[in-house]
Structure formats: structure tokens, C-alpha cells
Backbone as ProteinMPNN parsed JSONL, in Angstrom:
{"seq_chain_A": "QENNYQPVQNDSQPDNSPYDNNRSNNGAEQNNDPTPPTTTVKPAVTNPPTTTTPKPQITVPQTEPPEVVIEDTTNLQSVLNYVNSLGRTTDEYYNIGAGLSHDGSDYGKAEAVYNWIQNNVSGNCQVFSVATMYACKGIGLECRYAFFSPDDWYGHMANLVNVDGAWYVFDTQGGRFLKSDKYGDITRIFDESDITIDISVSESAY", "coords_chain_A": {"N_chain_A": [[-6.933, 172.874, 25.352], [-9.552, 170.849, 25.938], [-9.404, 167.478, 25.453], [-11.684, 165.843, 23.785], [-11.673, 163.437, 22.676], [-12.465, 160.064, 22.557], [-11.538, 156.762, 22.777], [-12.697, 154.324, 20.55], [-14.809, 151.954, 21.815], [-14.792, 148.444, 21.987], [-17.481, 146.831, 20.494], [-19.828, 145.725, 22.59], [-21.902, 144.148, 22.0], [-22.725, 141.148, 20.594], [-21.656, 140.15, 17.393], [-23.261, 139.178, 14.39], [-22.258, 136.784, 13.672], [-22.082, 133.389, 12.645], [-20.845, 131.821, 14.539], [-21.12, 133.205, 16.966], [-23.827, 133.279, 17.178], [-24.466, 130.87, 17.977], [-23.968, 130.661, 20.574], [-24.838, 130.978, 23.944], [-25.598, 133.198, 26.707], [-24.042, 132.166, 28.695], [-22.007, 131.087, 27.399], [-22.4, 128.613, 26.304], [-22.978, 126.542, 23.456], [-25.561, 127.324, 21.224], [-28.311, 126.75, 19.167], [-29.549, 129.088, 17.211], [-30.587, 129.243, 14.813], [-33.139, 130.056, 12.725], [-34.107, 128.282, 10.86], [-35.479, 125.135, 10.812], [-33.843, 122.078, 11.657], [-33.077, 119.642, 9.213], [-34.542, 116.542, 9.271], [-34.179, 113.234, 8.583], [-36.587, 110.94, 8.309], [-37.134, 107.575, 8.741], [-39.244, 105.666, 6.716], [-42.191, 104.232, 8.089], [-42.253, 100.82, 8.578], [-44.562, 98.626, 7.591], [-45.471, 95.596, 8.54], [-46.872, 92.814, 6.894], [-49.923, 91.346, 8.007], [-49.524, 88.642, 10.196], [-50.233, 85.511, 9.176], [-51.377, 82.436, 10.161], [-51.109, 79.427, 8.782], [-53.252, 76.848, 9.096], [-52.312, 73.582, 10.053], [-52.87, 70.826, 7.977], [-55.428, 68.606, 8.906], [-54.696, 65.383, 9.699], [-56.252, 62.559, 8.989], [-56.384, 59.508, 10.351], [-57.192, 56.543, 9.003], [-59.482, 54.335, 10.46], [-58.568, 51.153, 10.96], [-60.074, 48.204, 10.287], [-60.046, 45.013, 11.87], [-58.635, 42.312, 10.014], [-60.915, 40.43, 8.134], [-61.776, 37.236, 9.074], [-61.866, 34.592, 7.07], [-63.569, 31.781, 6.997], [-63.388, 28.834, 5.47], [-65.942, 26.964, 3.918], [-65.896, 23.885, 4.751], [-67.037, 21.559, 3.3], [-66.541, 19.71, 1.407], [-64.093, 17.533, -0.052], [-62.005, 18.88, -1.423], [-62.104, 21.484, -0.376], [-61.407, 20.928, 2.244], [-58.782, 20.032, 1.881], [-57.637, 22.419, 0.948], [-57.895, 23.929, 3.242], [-56.253, 22.528, 5.082], [-53.764, 22.762, 3.781], [-53.308, 25.454, 4.116], [-52.436, 25.789, 6.686], [-49.811, 25.248, 7.385], [-47.81, 22.785, 7.103], [-47.965, 21.158, 3.959], [-49.941, 18.937, 1.86], [-48.14, 17.695, 0.155], [-45.82, 17.833, 1.668], [-46.477, 16.174, 3.823], [-46.629, 13.771, 2.441], [-43.927, 13.449, 1.664], [-42.767, 13.27, 4.173], [-43.857, 10.847, 5.085], [-42.64, 9.146, 3.231], [-40.066, 9.229, 4.134], [-39.968, 7.975, 6.59], [-38.677, 5.613, 8.903], [-38.888, 2.019, 8.954], [-39.779, -1.489, 9.305], [-40.341, -2.686, 6.935], [-42.654, -4.191, 6.72], [-46.284, -4.164, 6.34], [-47.533, -3.668, 8.741], [-45.424, -2.513, 10.216], [-45.044, -0.198, 8.714], [-47.51, 1.089, 9.088], [-47.405, 1.488, 11.836], [-45.21, 3.248, 12.02], [-46.189, 5.536, 10.679], [-48.426, 6.128, 12.293], [-47.261, 6.721, 14.818], [-45.652, 8.954, 14.178], [-47.553, 10.864, 13.309], [-49.099, 11.128, 15.648], [-47.247, 12.402, 17.314], [-46.572, 14.772, 16.053], [-48.575, 16.242, 14.758], [-51.228, 18.586, 14.958], [-54.504, 19.895, 15.619], [-57.807, 19.786, 14.139], [-59.954, 16.898, 13.48], [-60.041, 16.69, 10.727], [-57.585, 17.711, 9.837], [-55.81, 15.818, 10.947], [-56.702, 13.533, 9.574], [-56.2, 14.095, 6.839], [-53.399, 14.481, 6.922], [-52.633, 11.925, 7.716], [-53.535, 10.373, 5.538], [-51.819, 11.255, 3.409], [-49.276, 10.766, 4.437], [-49.399, 7.998, 4.624], [-49.65, 7.332, 1.905], [-47.128, 8.195, 1.086], [-45.456, 6.422, 2.437], [-46.213, 4.035, 1.416], [-48.653, 2.668, 1.876], [-52.009, 1.541, 1.395], [-54.709, 3.737, 1.738], [-57.715, 5.218, 3.017], [-60.344, 7.684, 3.355], [-62.753, 8.173, 6.006], [-66.007, 8.658, 7.371], [-67.353, 8.908, 10.626], [-69.756, 9.481, 11.771], [-73.168, 10.628, 11.539], [-73.063, 13.246, 10.795], [-71.312, 13.805, 8.819], [-69.098, 15.954, 7.225], [-69.039, 17.674, 9.376], [-68.909, 16.064, 11.47], [-67.118, 13.32, 12.794], [-64.01, 12.535, 11.359], [-61.83, 10.165, 9.984], [-59.517, 7.557, 9.135], [-59.132, 4.644, 7.013], [-56.977, 1.865, 6.726], [-55.048, -0.37, 4.759], [-53.758, -3.301, 5.783], [-51.788, -5.984, 5.283], [-53.692, -7.047, 3.5], [-56.178, -6.668, 4.68], [-58.693, -4.344, 5.75], [-58.508, -1.744, 8.149], [-59.662, 0.283, 10.872], [-58.173, 3.393, 11.234], [-57.388, 5.666, 13.208], [-55.85, 8.387, 13.813], [-56.125, 10.709, 15.292], [-58.012, 10.078, 17.239], [-56.77, 8.038, 18.593], [-56.927, 5.357, 17.806], [-55.598, 2.502, 16.753], [-55.376, 0.441, 14.1], [-58.036, -0.806, 14.323], [-61.227, -2.512, 14.585], [-64.326, -2.512, 12.618], [-66.198, -2.209, 14.543], [-65.634, -0.1, 16.068], [-67.081, 2.221, 15.589], [-69.945, 3.708, 14.021], [-69.558, 3.591, 10.716], [-70.22, 5.881, 8.314], [-69.625, 6.698, 5.78], [-67.256, 5.911, 3.255], [-64.491, 7.023, 1.418], [-62.351, 7.933, -1.354], [-59.213, 9.622, -2.316], [-60.143, 11.224, -4.308], [-62.59, 12.022, -3.583], [-64.566, 10.211, -4.05], [-67.117, 7.998, -3.315], [-66.662, 4.804, -1.966], [-66.96, 1.211, -1.661], [-66.075, -0.661, 0.971], [-65.164, -3.464, 2.838], [-64.721, -3.656, 6.207], [-62.446, -4.94, 8.601], [-63.666, -7.118, 11.122], [-62.466, -7.493, 13.464], [-59.815, -6.328, 15.596], [-56.401, -5.664, 14.691]], "CA_chain_A": [[-8.263, 172.392, 25.088], [-9.863, 169.513, 26.488], [-9.507, 166.478, 24.393], [-12.918, 165.033, 23.912], [-11.573, 162.177, 21.89], [-12.511, 158.798, 23.338], [-11.335, 155.609, 21.873], [-13.914, 153.522, 20.243], [-14.855, 150.693, 22.577], [-15.319, 147.251, 21.257], [-18.932, 146.646, 20.633], [-20.08, 144.596, 23.503], [-22.966, 143.294, 21.464], [-22.143, 140.158, 19.673], [-22.046, 140.308, 15.996], [-24.205, 138.144, 13.921], [-21.549, 135.659, 13.04], [-22.69, 132.094, 13.028], [-20.259, 131.284, 15.752], [-21.692, 133.829, 18.149], [-25.253, 132.967, 17.289], [-24.627, 129.539, 18.564], [-23.582, 130.68, 21.967], [-25.754, 131.668, 24.876], [-24.925, 134.128, 27.598], [-23.035, 131.487, 29.526], [-20.959, 130.572, 26.539], [-22.745, 127.303, 25.706], [-23.449, 126.647, 22.09], [-27.017, 127.28, 21.111], [-28.72, 126.861, 17.774], [-30.604, 130.08, 17.055], [-30.957, 129.293, 13.399], [-34.597, 129.889, 12.638], [-34.478, 127.188, 9.954], [-35.423, 123.863, 11.584], [-32.93, 121.091, 11.054], [-33.71, 118.622, 8.367], [-34.436, 115.198, 9.876], [-34.641, 112.17, 7.681], [-37.346, 109.946, 9.075], [-37.332, 106.334, 7.997], [-40.683, 105.363, 6.631], [-42.635, 103.135, 8.958], [-42.409, 99.552, 7.878], [-45.767, 97.925, 8.029], [-45.396, 94.178, 8.205], [-48.196, 92.239, 6.63], [-50.402, 90.577, 9.167], [-49.056, 87.259, 10.238], [-51.33, 84.55, 9.063], [-50.951, 81.077, 10.466], [-51.832, 78.44, 7.984], [-53.461, 75.669, 9.942], [-51.82, 72.332, 9.508], [-54.003, 69.975, 7.59], [-55.734, 67.531, 9.83], [-54.461, 64.073, 9.107], [-57.207, 61.593, 9.514], [-55.892, 58.142, 10.237], [-58.366, 55.682, 8.869], [-59.6, 53.264, 11.433], [-58.458, 49.891, 10.24], [-60.807, 47.1, 10.872], [-59.253, 43.784, 11.824], [-58.952, 41.551, 8.804], [-62.001, 39.472, 8.282], [-61.333, 35.855, 9.016], [-62.732, 33.841, 6.182], [-63.536, 30.354, 7.289], [-63.904, 28.143, 4.298], [-66.979, 25.971, 4.176], [-65.216, 22.63, 4.448], [-68.063, 20.532, 3.101], [-66.102, 18.761, 0.385], [-62.7, 17.172, 0.183], [-61.084, 19.899, -1.916], [-62.058, 22.598, 0.579], [-60.636, 20.449, 3.397], [-57.366, 20.05, 1.487], [-57.22, 23.83, 0.945], [-57.794, 24.346, 4.647], [-55.064, 21.906, 5.67], [-52.568, 23.346, 3.148], [-53.116, 26.836, 4.583], [-52.058, 25.795, 8.097], [-48.372, 25.071, 7.605], [-47.357, 21.709, 6.211], [-48.89, 20.859, 2.871], [-50.105, 17.511, 1.596], [-46.875, 17.21, -0.414], [-44.857, 17.649, 2.762], [-46.853, 14.958, 4.555], [-46.223, 12.653, 1.586], [-42.473, 13.301, 1.763], [-42.463, 12.803, 5.534], [-44.144, 9.416, 5.102], [-41.629, 8.433, 2.442], [-38.79, 9.215, 4.849], [-40.056, 7.311, 7.891], [-38.017, 4.301, 8.966], [-39.795, 0.918, 9.325], [-39.178, -2.799, 9.058], [-40.722, -3.164, 5.616], [-43.972, -4.823, 6.743], [-47.402, -3.228, 6.388], [-47.741, -3.293, 10.139], [-44.35, -1.591, 10.583], [-45.32, 1.085, 8.055], [-48.65, 1.704, 9.781], [-46.935, 1.921, 13.155], [-44.346, 4.419, 11.84], [-47.059, 6.674, 10.362], [-49.248, 6.435, 13.469], [-46.436, 7.359, 15.854], [-45.226, 10.289, 13.753], [-48.724, 11.747, 13.329], [-49.448, 11.375, 17.048], [-46.256, 13.263, 17.96], [-46.206, 15.963, 15.288], [-49.711, 16.918, 14.126], [-52.251, 19.129, 15.855], [-55.643, 20.454, 14.898], [-59.043, 19.008, 14.218], [-59.878, 15.561, 12.886], [-59.776, 16.805, 9.292], [-56.135, 17.867, 9.671], [-55.204, 14.506, 11.216], [-57.068, 12.581, 8.538], [-55.473, 14.42, 5.609], [-51.981, 14.19, 7.156], [-52.493, 10.465, 7.73], [-53.701, 9.891, 4.171], [-50.647, 11.514, 2.558], [-48.123, 10.062, 5.001], [-49.553, 6.6, 4.216], [-49.306, 7.254, 0.479], [-45.677, 8.325, 0.973], [-44.741, 5.24, 2.951], [-46.583, 2.886, 0.593], [-49.83, 1.959, 2.387], [-53.308, 1.957, 0.886], [-55.422, 4.468, 2.782], [-58.972, 5.849, 2.607], [-61.02, 8.527, 4.341], [-64.014, 7.614, 6.487], [-66.811, 9.408, 8.34], [-67.816, 8.059, 11.72], [-70.956, 10.056, 12.381], [-74.113, 11.058, 10.505], [-72.87, 14.666, 10.475], [-70.345, 13.873, 7.723], [-67.962, 16.87, 7.352], [-69.042, 18.341, 10.676], [-68.801, 15.041, 12.5], [-65.747, 12.828, 12.985], [-63.371, 12.044, 10.141], [-60.582, 9.455, 10.242], [-59.029, 6.822, 7.966], [-58.999, 3.188, 6.968], [-55.708, 1.518, 6.114], [-54.961, -1.772, 4.374], [-52.578, -3.979, 6.338], [-51.755, -7.422, 4.952], [-54.88, -7.442, 2.771], [-57.42, -6.374, 5.409], [-58.868, -2.911, 6.063], [-58.678, -1.471, 9.568], [-59.874, 1.677, 11.28], [-56.87, 4.009, 11.526], [-57.828, 6.979, 13.703], [-54.654, 8.936, 14.465], [-56.499, 11.713, 16.293], [-58.759, 9.427, 18.322], [-55.963, 7.04, 19.281], [-57.363, 4.004, 17.44], [-54.603, 1.932, 15.837], [-55.77, -0.835, 13.478], [-59.203, -1.308, 15.028], [-62.272, -3.105, 13.76], [-65.435, -1.606, 12.285], [-67.046, -2.059, 15.715], [-65.24, 1.142, 16.744], [-68.147, 3.209, 15.468], [-70.753, 3.552, 12.814], [-68.951, 4.216, 9.542], [-71.32, 6.343, 7.474], [-69.181, 6.861, 4.391], [-65.842, 5.693, 2.957], [-64.213, 7.648, 0.124], [-60.921, 7.992, -1.694], [-58.64, 10.981, -2.402], [-60.894, 11.987, -5.308], [-63.903, 12.273, -2.978], [-65.514, 9.252, -4.626], [-67.54, 7.013, -2.329], [-66.296, 3.433, -2.338], [-67.491, 0.186, -0.779], [-64.988, -1.458, 1.536], [-65.507, -4.259, 4.02], [-63.718, -3.414, 7.24], [-62.257, -6.093, 9.476], [-64.536, -7.135, 12.297], [-61.628, -7.607, 14.662], [-58.623, -5.497, 15.558], [-55.216, -6.371, 14.186]], "C_chain_A": [[-8.417, 170.982, 25.612], [-10.078, 168.572, 25.339], [-10.735, 165.647, 24.652], [-12.855, 163.713, 23.132], [-11.589, 161.003, 22.834], [-12.349, 157.641, 22.378], [-12.615, 154.82, 21.713], [-13.807, 152.188, 21.002], [-15.348, 149.58, 21.675], [-16.788, 147.083, 21.545], [-19.167, 145.434, 21.5], [-21.193, 143.661, 22.998], [-22.351, 142.305, 20.51], [-22.56, 140.459, 18.276], [-22.925, 139.147, 15.59], [-23.489, 136.989, 13.237], [-22.175, 134.344, 13.51], [-22.121, 131.558, 14.307], [-20.917, 131.836, 16.978], [-23.17, 133.517, 18.285], [-25.482, 131.62, 17.939], [-24.235, 129.523, 20.02], [-24.618, 131.431, 22.78], [-24.947, 132.558, 25.778], [-23.864, 133.448, 28.427], [-21.969, 130.816, 28.687], [-21.287, 129.224, 25.923], [-23.255, 127.514, 24.32], [-24.948, 126.508, 22.067], [-27.368, 127.535, 19.67], [-29.871, 127.827, 17.709], [-31.041, 130.206, 15.618], [-32.448, 129.083, 13.282], [-35.007, 128.776, 11.714], [-34.386, 125.871, 10.71], [-34.508, 122.869, 10.876], [-33.724, 120.056, 10.253], [-33.462, 117.251, 8.987], [-34.984, 114.183, 8.898], [-35.307, 111.098, 8.517], [-37.542, 108.725, 8.194], [-38.824, 106.038, 7.92], [-41.027, 104.168, 7.508], [-42.84, 101.885, 8.118], [-43.613, 98.838, 8.448], [-45.663, 96.478, 7.579], [-46.795, 93.657, 7.902], [-48.644, 91.416, 7.819], [-49.941, 89.127, 9.063], [-50.255, 86.326, 10.186], [-50.761, 83.162, 9.305], [-51.803, 80.111, 9.669], [-52.026, 77.204, 8.829], [-52.945, 74.415, 9.255], [-53.014, 71.468, 9.123], [-54.2, 68.855, 8.593], [-55.56, 66.197, 9.121], [-55.396, 63.086, 9.775], [-56.671, 60.191, 9.266], [-57.102, 57.23, 10.127], [-58.35, 54.579, 9.907], [-59.603, 51.934, 10.685], [-59.212, 48.82, 11.001], [-59.913, 45.862, 10.856], [-59.636, 42.968, 10.601], [-60.033, 40.521, 9.075], [-61.453, 38.062, 8.118], [-62.345, 35.079, 8.187], [-62.547, 32.363, 6.483], [-64.194, 29.635, 6.126], [-64.928, 27.097, 4.725], [-66.429, 24.604, 3.775], [-66.237, 21.494, 4.344], [-67.76, 19.656, 1.887], [-64.601, 18.56, 0.548], [-61.738, 18.255, -0.278], [-60.989, 21.077, -0.947], [-61.312, 22.196, 1.846], [-59.147, 20.462, 3.083], [-56.83, 21.489, 1.469], [-57.004, 24.325, 2.366], [-56.518, 23.799, 5.284], [-53.794, 22.53, 5.091], [-52.289, 24.76, 3.617], [-52.546, 26.905, 5.993], [-50.566, 25.696, 8.351], [-47.831, 24.036, 6.654], [-48.424, 21.416, 5.165], [-49.012, 19.342, 2.709], [-48.834, 16.915, 0.979], [-45.839, 16.958, 0.681], [-45.191, 16.409, 3.577], [-46.468, 13.707, 3.755], [-44.718, 12.392, 1.743], [-42.056, 12.823, 3.152], [-42.709, 11.304, 5.628], [-43.088, 8.616, 4.37], [-40.301, 8.321, 3.186], [-38.821, 8.513, 6.189], [-39.381, 5.941, 7.834], [-39.008, 3.253, 9.469], [-39.126, -0.39, 8.953], [-39.577, -3.395, 7.712], [-42.083, -3.829, 5.567], [-45.061, -3.758, 6.728], [-47.643, -2.745, 7.812], [-46.68, -2.268, 10.566], [-44.539, -0.218, 9.956], [-46.451, 1.831, 8.768], [-48.225, 2.244, 11.149], [-46.078, 3.184, 13.045], [-45.187, 5.673, 11.553], [-47.844, 7.099, 11.596], [-48.445, 7.2, 14.52], [-46.021, 8.771, 15.454], [-46.399, 11.273, 13.797], [-49.095, 12.102, 14.761], [-48.517, 12.41, 17.693], [-46.052, 14.607, 17.267], [-47.371, 16.746, 14.687], [-50.66, 17.414, 15.21], [-53.366, 19.708, 15.005], [-56.864, 19.578, 15.042], [-58.882, 17.677, 13.482], [-59.62, 15.619, 11.386], [-58.28, 16.918, 9.021], [-55.441, 16.525, 9.883], [-55.476, 13.532, 10.068], [-56.317, 12.828, 7.234], [-53.987, 14.104, 5.776], [-51.732, 12.686, 7.124], [-52.581, 9.893, 6.319], [-52.416, 10.053, 3.366], [-49.372, 10.897, 3.115], [-48.181, 8.579, 4.631], [-49.204, 6.423, 2.743], [-47.784, 7.314, 0.303], [-44.937, 7.081, 1.406], [-45.116, 3.975, 2.201], [-47.716, 2.045, 1.142], [-51.085, 2.462, 1.691], [-54.099, 2.596, 2.025], [-56.677, 5.096, 2.198], [-59.454, 6.768, 3.731], [-62.302, 7.837, 4.795], [-64.675, 8.597, 7.455], [-67.337, 8.43, 9.384], [-68.991, 8.689, 12.463], [-71.884, 10.494, 11.265], [-73.935, 12.511, 10.09], [-71.861, 14.883, 9.347], [-69.22, 14.857, 8.028], [-67.922, 17.579, 8.696], [-69.064, 17.34, 11.817], [-67.359, 14.619, 12.671], [-65.241, 12.191, 11.707], [-62.06, 11.365, 10.53], [-60.213, 8.683, 8.98], [-59.253, 5.327, 8.124], [-57.682, 2.899, 6.279], [-55.672, 0.013, 5.85], [-53.64, -2.347, 4.87], [-52.722, -5.47, 6.057], [-53.076, -7.886, 4.349], [-56.193, -7.172, 3.459], [-57.461, -4.878, 5.75], [-59.187, -2.744, 7.545], [-58.963, 0.017, 9.778], [-58.534, 2.22, 11.766], [-57.153, 5.454, 11.919], [-56.686, 7.6, 14.5], [-54.987, 10.05, 15.46], [-57.164, 11.051, 17.497], [-58.004, 8.34, 19.05], [-56.398, 5.615, 19.006], [-56.428, 3.448, 16.367], [-55.049, 0.547, 15.383], [-56.901, -1.509, 14.252], [-60.225, -1.875, 14.049], [-63.358, -2.08, 13.455], [-66.39, -1.432, 13.454], [-66.696, -0.789, 16.501], [-66.364, 2.169, 16.697], [-68.902, 2.969, 14.183], [-70.094, 4.317, 11.663], [-70.084, 4.59, 8.59], [-70.907, 6.534, 6.024], [-67.683, 6.6, 4.312], [-65.584, 6.269, 1.568], [-62.713, 7.791, -0.085], [-60.455, 9.434, -1.83], [-59.266, 11.82, -3.496], [-62.318, 12.29, -4.847], [-64.989, 11.382, -3.578], [-65.833, 8.196, -3.573], [-67.226, 5.611, -2.834], [-66.83, 2.478, -1.276], [-66.346, -0.705, -0.317], [-65.539, -2.222, 2.742], [-64.368, -4.122, 5.033], [-63.657, -4.631, 8.163], [-63.141, -5.993, 10.722], [-63.743, -7.297, 13.582], [-60.389, -6.742, 14.482], [-57.437, -6.322, 15.081], [-54.618, -7.201, 15.306]], "O_chain_A": [[-7.517, 170.145, 25.679], [-10.824, 168.839, 24.398], [-10.809, 164.864, 25.599], [-13.846, 163.001, 22.967], [-10.821, 160.95, 23.795], [-12.963, 157.584, 21.313], [-13.45, 154.691, 22.607], [-12.854, 151.425, 20.843], [-16.167, 149.752, 20.772], [-17.253, 147.182, 22.681], [-18.772, 144.31, 21.194], [-21.385, 142.554, 23.501], [-21.509, 142.674, 19.692], [-23.657, 140.95, 18.008], [-23.263, 138.269, 16.385], [-24.031, 136.318, 12.359], [-22.71, 134.232, 14.613], [-22.824, 130.911, 15.083], [-21.245, 131.106, 17.914], [-23.703, 133.494, 19.394], [-26.583, 131.302, 18.388], [-24.178, 128.458, 20.634], [-25.196, 132.415, 22.317], [-23.73, 132.66, 25.626], [-22.885, 134.081, 28.824], [-21.134, 130.07, 29.198], [-20.523, 128.732, 25.093], [-23.888, 128.527, 24.021], [-25.532, 125.695, 22.784], [-26.803, 128.417, 19.024], [-31.002, 127.504, 18.074], [-31.759, 131.132, 15.241], [-32.967, 128.045, 13.693], [-36.159, 128.344, 11.764], [-33.313, 125.524, 11.203], [-34.424, 122.84, 9.648], [-34.848, 119.677, 10.582], [-32.318, 116.852, 9.201], [-36.125, 114.282, 8.449], [-34.665, 110.434, 9.331], [-38.04, 108.812, 7.072], [-39.557, 106.141, 8.903], [-40.247, 103.224, 7.642], [-43.514, 101.904, 7.088], [-43.665, 98.497, 9.63], [-45.754, 96.175, 6.389], [-47.767, 94.013, 8.567], [-47.824, 90.859, 8.548], [-49.97, 88.5, 8.004], [-51.148, 86.358, 11.033], [-49.761, 82.78, 8.699], [-53.015, 79.995, 9.849], [-51.05, 76.575, 9.238], [-53.117, 74.219, 8.052], [-54.016, 71.391, 9.835], [-53.241, 68.241, 9.062], [-56.183, 65.922, 8.096], [-55.318, 62.832, 10.977], [-56.526, 59.753, 8.125], [-57.927, 57.153, 11.037], [-57.313, 53.975, 10.182], [-60.502, 51.635, 9.9], [-58.996, 48.585, 12.19], [-59.114, 45.682, 9.937], [-60.799, 42.931, 10.2], [-60.047, 39.846, 10.104], [-60.762, 37.75, 7.149], [-63.51, 34.935, 8.557], [-61.485, 31.788, 6.242], [-65.38, 29.806, 5.842], [-64.784, 26.441, 5.757], [-66.488, 24.216, 2.608], [-66.285, 20.598, 5.186], [-68.637, 18.941, 1.401], [-63.931, 19.345, 1.218], [-60.75, 18.528, 0.404], [-59.901, 21.607, -0.725], [-60.653, 23.032, 2.463], [-58.338, 20.858, 3.922], [-55.712, 21.746, 1.917], [-56.049, 25.048, 2.65], [-55.79, 24.533, 5.951], [-52.848, 22.798, 5.83], [-51.153, 25.226, 3.528], [-52.202, 27.993, 6.454], [-50.106, 26.033, 9.442], [-47.438, 24.354, 5.532], [-49.622, 21.425, 5.45], [-48.283, 18.573, 3.336], [-48.493, 15.764, 1.25], [-45.08, 15.991, 0.622], [-44.292, 15.671, 3.98], [-46.034, 12.708, 4.328], [-44.295, 11.251, 1.93], [-41.1, 12.06, 3.288], [-41.888, 10.567, 6.175], [-42.684, 7.544, 4.819], [-39.503, 7.427, 2.906], [-37.798, 8.455, 6.871], [-39.501, 5.211, 6.85], [-39.863, 3.549, 10.304], [-38.045, -0.406, 8.363], [-39.176, -4.515, 7.395], [-42.627, -4.021, 4.48], [-44.812, -2.598, 7.056], [-47.921, -1.57, 8.05], [-47.007, -1.268, 11.206], [-44.237, 0.803, 10.575], [-46.365, 3.034, 9.016], [-48.643, 3.327, 11.557], [-46.196, 4.087, 13.872], [-44.93, 6.739, 12.112], [-47.92, 8.286, 11.912], [-48.908, 8.212, 15.046], [-46.033, 9.682, 16.282], [-46.245, 12.396, 14.276], [-49.378, 13.264, 15.055], [-48.956, 13.204, 18.525], [-45.42, 15.498, 17.835], [-47.153, 17.832, 14.15], [-50.868, 16.76, 16.232], [-53.186, 19.976, 13.817], [-56.952, 18.742, 15.941], [-57.82, 17.373, 12.939], [-59.037, 14.689, 10.827], [-57.765, 16.3, 8.09], [-54.583, 16.137, 9.091], [-54.585, 12.796, 9.645], [-55.851, 11.885, 6.596], [-53.375, 13.524, 4.878], [-50.734, 12.23, 6.567], [-51.789, 9.027, 5.947], [-51.967, 9.11, 2.714], [-48.475, 10.541, 2.35], [-47.15, 7.966, 4.356], [-48.53, 5.46, 2.378], [-47.216, 6.589, -0.513], [-43.915, 6.72, 0.822], [-44.437, 2.955, 2.32], [-47.755, 0.837, 0.91], [-51.219, 3.657, 1.423], [-54.15, 2.064, 3.134], [-56.705, 5.464, 1.024], [-59.037, 6.65, 4.883], [-62.869, 7.02, 4.069], [-64.009, 9.27, 8.242], [-67.71, 7.298, 9.078], [-69.183, 8.445, 13.654], [-71.428, 10.713, 10.143], [-74.575, 12.969, 9.144], [-71.59, 16.022, 8.967], [-68.459, 14.646, 8.973], [-66.86, 18.041, 9.112], [-69.218, 17.71, 12.981], [-66.464, 15.464, 12.693], [-65.941, 11.413, 11.057], [-61.275, 11.911, 11.304], [-60.555, 9.104, 7.875], [-59.523, 4.825, 9.215], [-57.302, 3.607, 5.347], [-56.205, -0.776, 6.63], [-52.56, -1.941, 4.44], [-53.651, -6.123, 6.531], [-53.538, -8.988, 4.644], [-57.246, -7.424, 2.873], [-56.436, -4.243, 5.998], [-59.997, -3.472, 8.12], [-58.568, 0.873, 8.986], [-57.853, 1.606, 12.588], [-57.158, 6.351, 11.076], [-56.563, 7.376, 15.704], [-54.209, 10.305, 16.379], [-56.905, 11.426, 18.64], [-58.513, 7.769, 20.014], [-56.26, 4.749, 19.869], [-56.468, 3.877, 15.214], [-55.094, -0.396, 16.173], [-56.754, -2.619, 14.763], [-60.09, -1.727, 12.835], [-63.333, -0.952, 13.947], [-67.298, -0.604, 13.388], [-67.371, -0.444, 17.471], [-66.574, 2.905, 17.661], [-68.529, 2.126, 13.368], [-70.081, 5.548, 11.652], [-70.818, 3.722, 8.117], [-71.756, 6.531, 5.133], [-66.927, 7.013, 5.191], [-66.363, 6.036, 0.644], [-61.922, 7.774, 0.859], [-61.194, 10.363, -1.506], [-58.961, 13.007, -3.612], [-63.147, 12.756, -5.628], [-66.165, 11.743, -3.611], [-64.931, 7.577, -3.009], [-67.494, 5.279, -3.988], [-67.114, 2.877, -0.146], [-65.729, -1.41, -1.115], [-66.285, -1.676, 3.554], [-63.213, -4.434, 4.743], [-64.671, -5.261, 8.462], [-63.328, -4.916, 11.288], [-64.309, -7.24, 14.674], [-59.969, -6.461, 13.36], [-57.49, -7.552, 15.079], [-53.611, -7.879, 15.102]]}, "name": "protein", "num_of_chains": 1, "seq": "QENNYQPVQNDSQPDNSPYDNNRSNNGAEQNNDPTPPTTTVKPAVTNPPTTTTPKPQITVPQTEPPEVVIEDTTNLQSVLNYVNSLGRTTDEYYNIGAGLSHDGSDYGKAEAVYNWIQNNVSGNCQVFSVATMYACKGIGLECRYAFFSPDDWYGHMANLVNVDGAWYVFDTQGGRFLKSDKYGDITRIFDESDITIDISVSESAY"}
């Protein structure tokens, strides 16, 4: 008898094992799993809108130059305040006069004061007159203020000094050393308390 028995051939169809389902006809792995893979997606980070805070505007105040206050020097005290604000004070002029060297005579004292003022003082006639007054007091000479014009405080101011018993014009700014009253019209003579006094001035220079 003819043997019709044929061996069972291996099934050429792939089984449904996971391994075979992942392979394609060319043997490459392929995912045929109908369930889609689970993908964890990071939530989108939304940054808040960037806001730029404007820097505060710094306003620099416009500084005005300091107001120059010019004192109304129409009396002796205001003149003294003015002179004391410039550098040397009346006390310093007094001490300078006290320290000047001289021969002991009134003339020698007047000469020492005159020369020092001429070489060391600057400014208007009021400054010269006040410096002269206090330097004379320091060195031991009698001294007074005097106006030489009808304009008083806004005119010319100088001094009178007593040398050997006589009063002379002593104008350290104007360069008049021990002159007579013929130098100019003296309109007022006054002391360090701003009190008007009557003095007869020599009619001739020393």
C-alpha cells in the first residue's frame, strides 16, 4: 500500500508571539501592537510676561548760585562786619599793630603801621581804614575815622592819627602819611563807637 502519510510541516505562518509580531518580513523589529505607546508629555511651562519696571527718573534740582548778600555798609558796625568777613579780623589787626617794631616815638609807631598796611592790606578804603584804626590801637596811637567827601560811607574814608599832640591825616590807602587838613574836605570825624567828634587837624604836614 502506498503510504499516504506525510510529515507535518512546520507552519510557515508566524505565530502570534510577541516576538514575531515585532518583526517584519525582512526580519526587522516592528511594533504591531495596536495599543499606542504611552507618552508622558511635560506640561507646557508658560512664563509670565516679562514686565520691565521703568527706573524712576531722578530729577537733579537745578541749583542756583548762592545769592551774594552785600551788606549795606552805611554805619560803622556794618563796615566792621564786612571787614571781619574778609579774612583778618579787627582783633588780628590789633595784635599785628602790637607786634610791630618801632623806635618808641609816635612818629616811629605811625611809620611802622603805615608801612605794614601799605604792604599787607588790600580792598576798598573801608578795609584800609578799619585795619589802620586797629593796628594803631595795638601799637599805642590815638586814631580816628574820617570822611573826605560829601558821600560819607560811599565816598572816601581814611583816618586821623595823633602824633606828638597834633592830629594828622593818615590815609593808608591813598598814600597820605601825616598830612594836613588841606589834603581834602573833611566832612565828618568819628571814633570807634561811631560818635561824631570835633578835632582840629594840623594845617601843615608833619
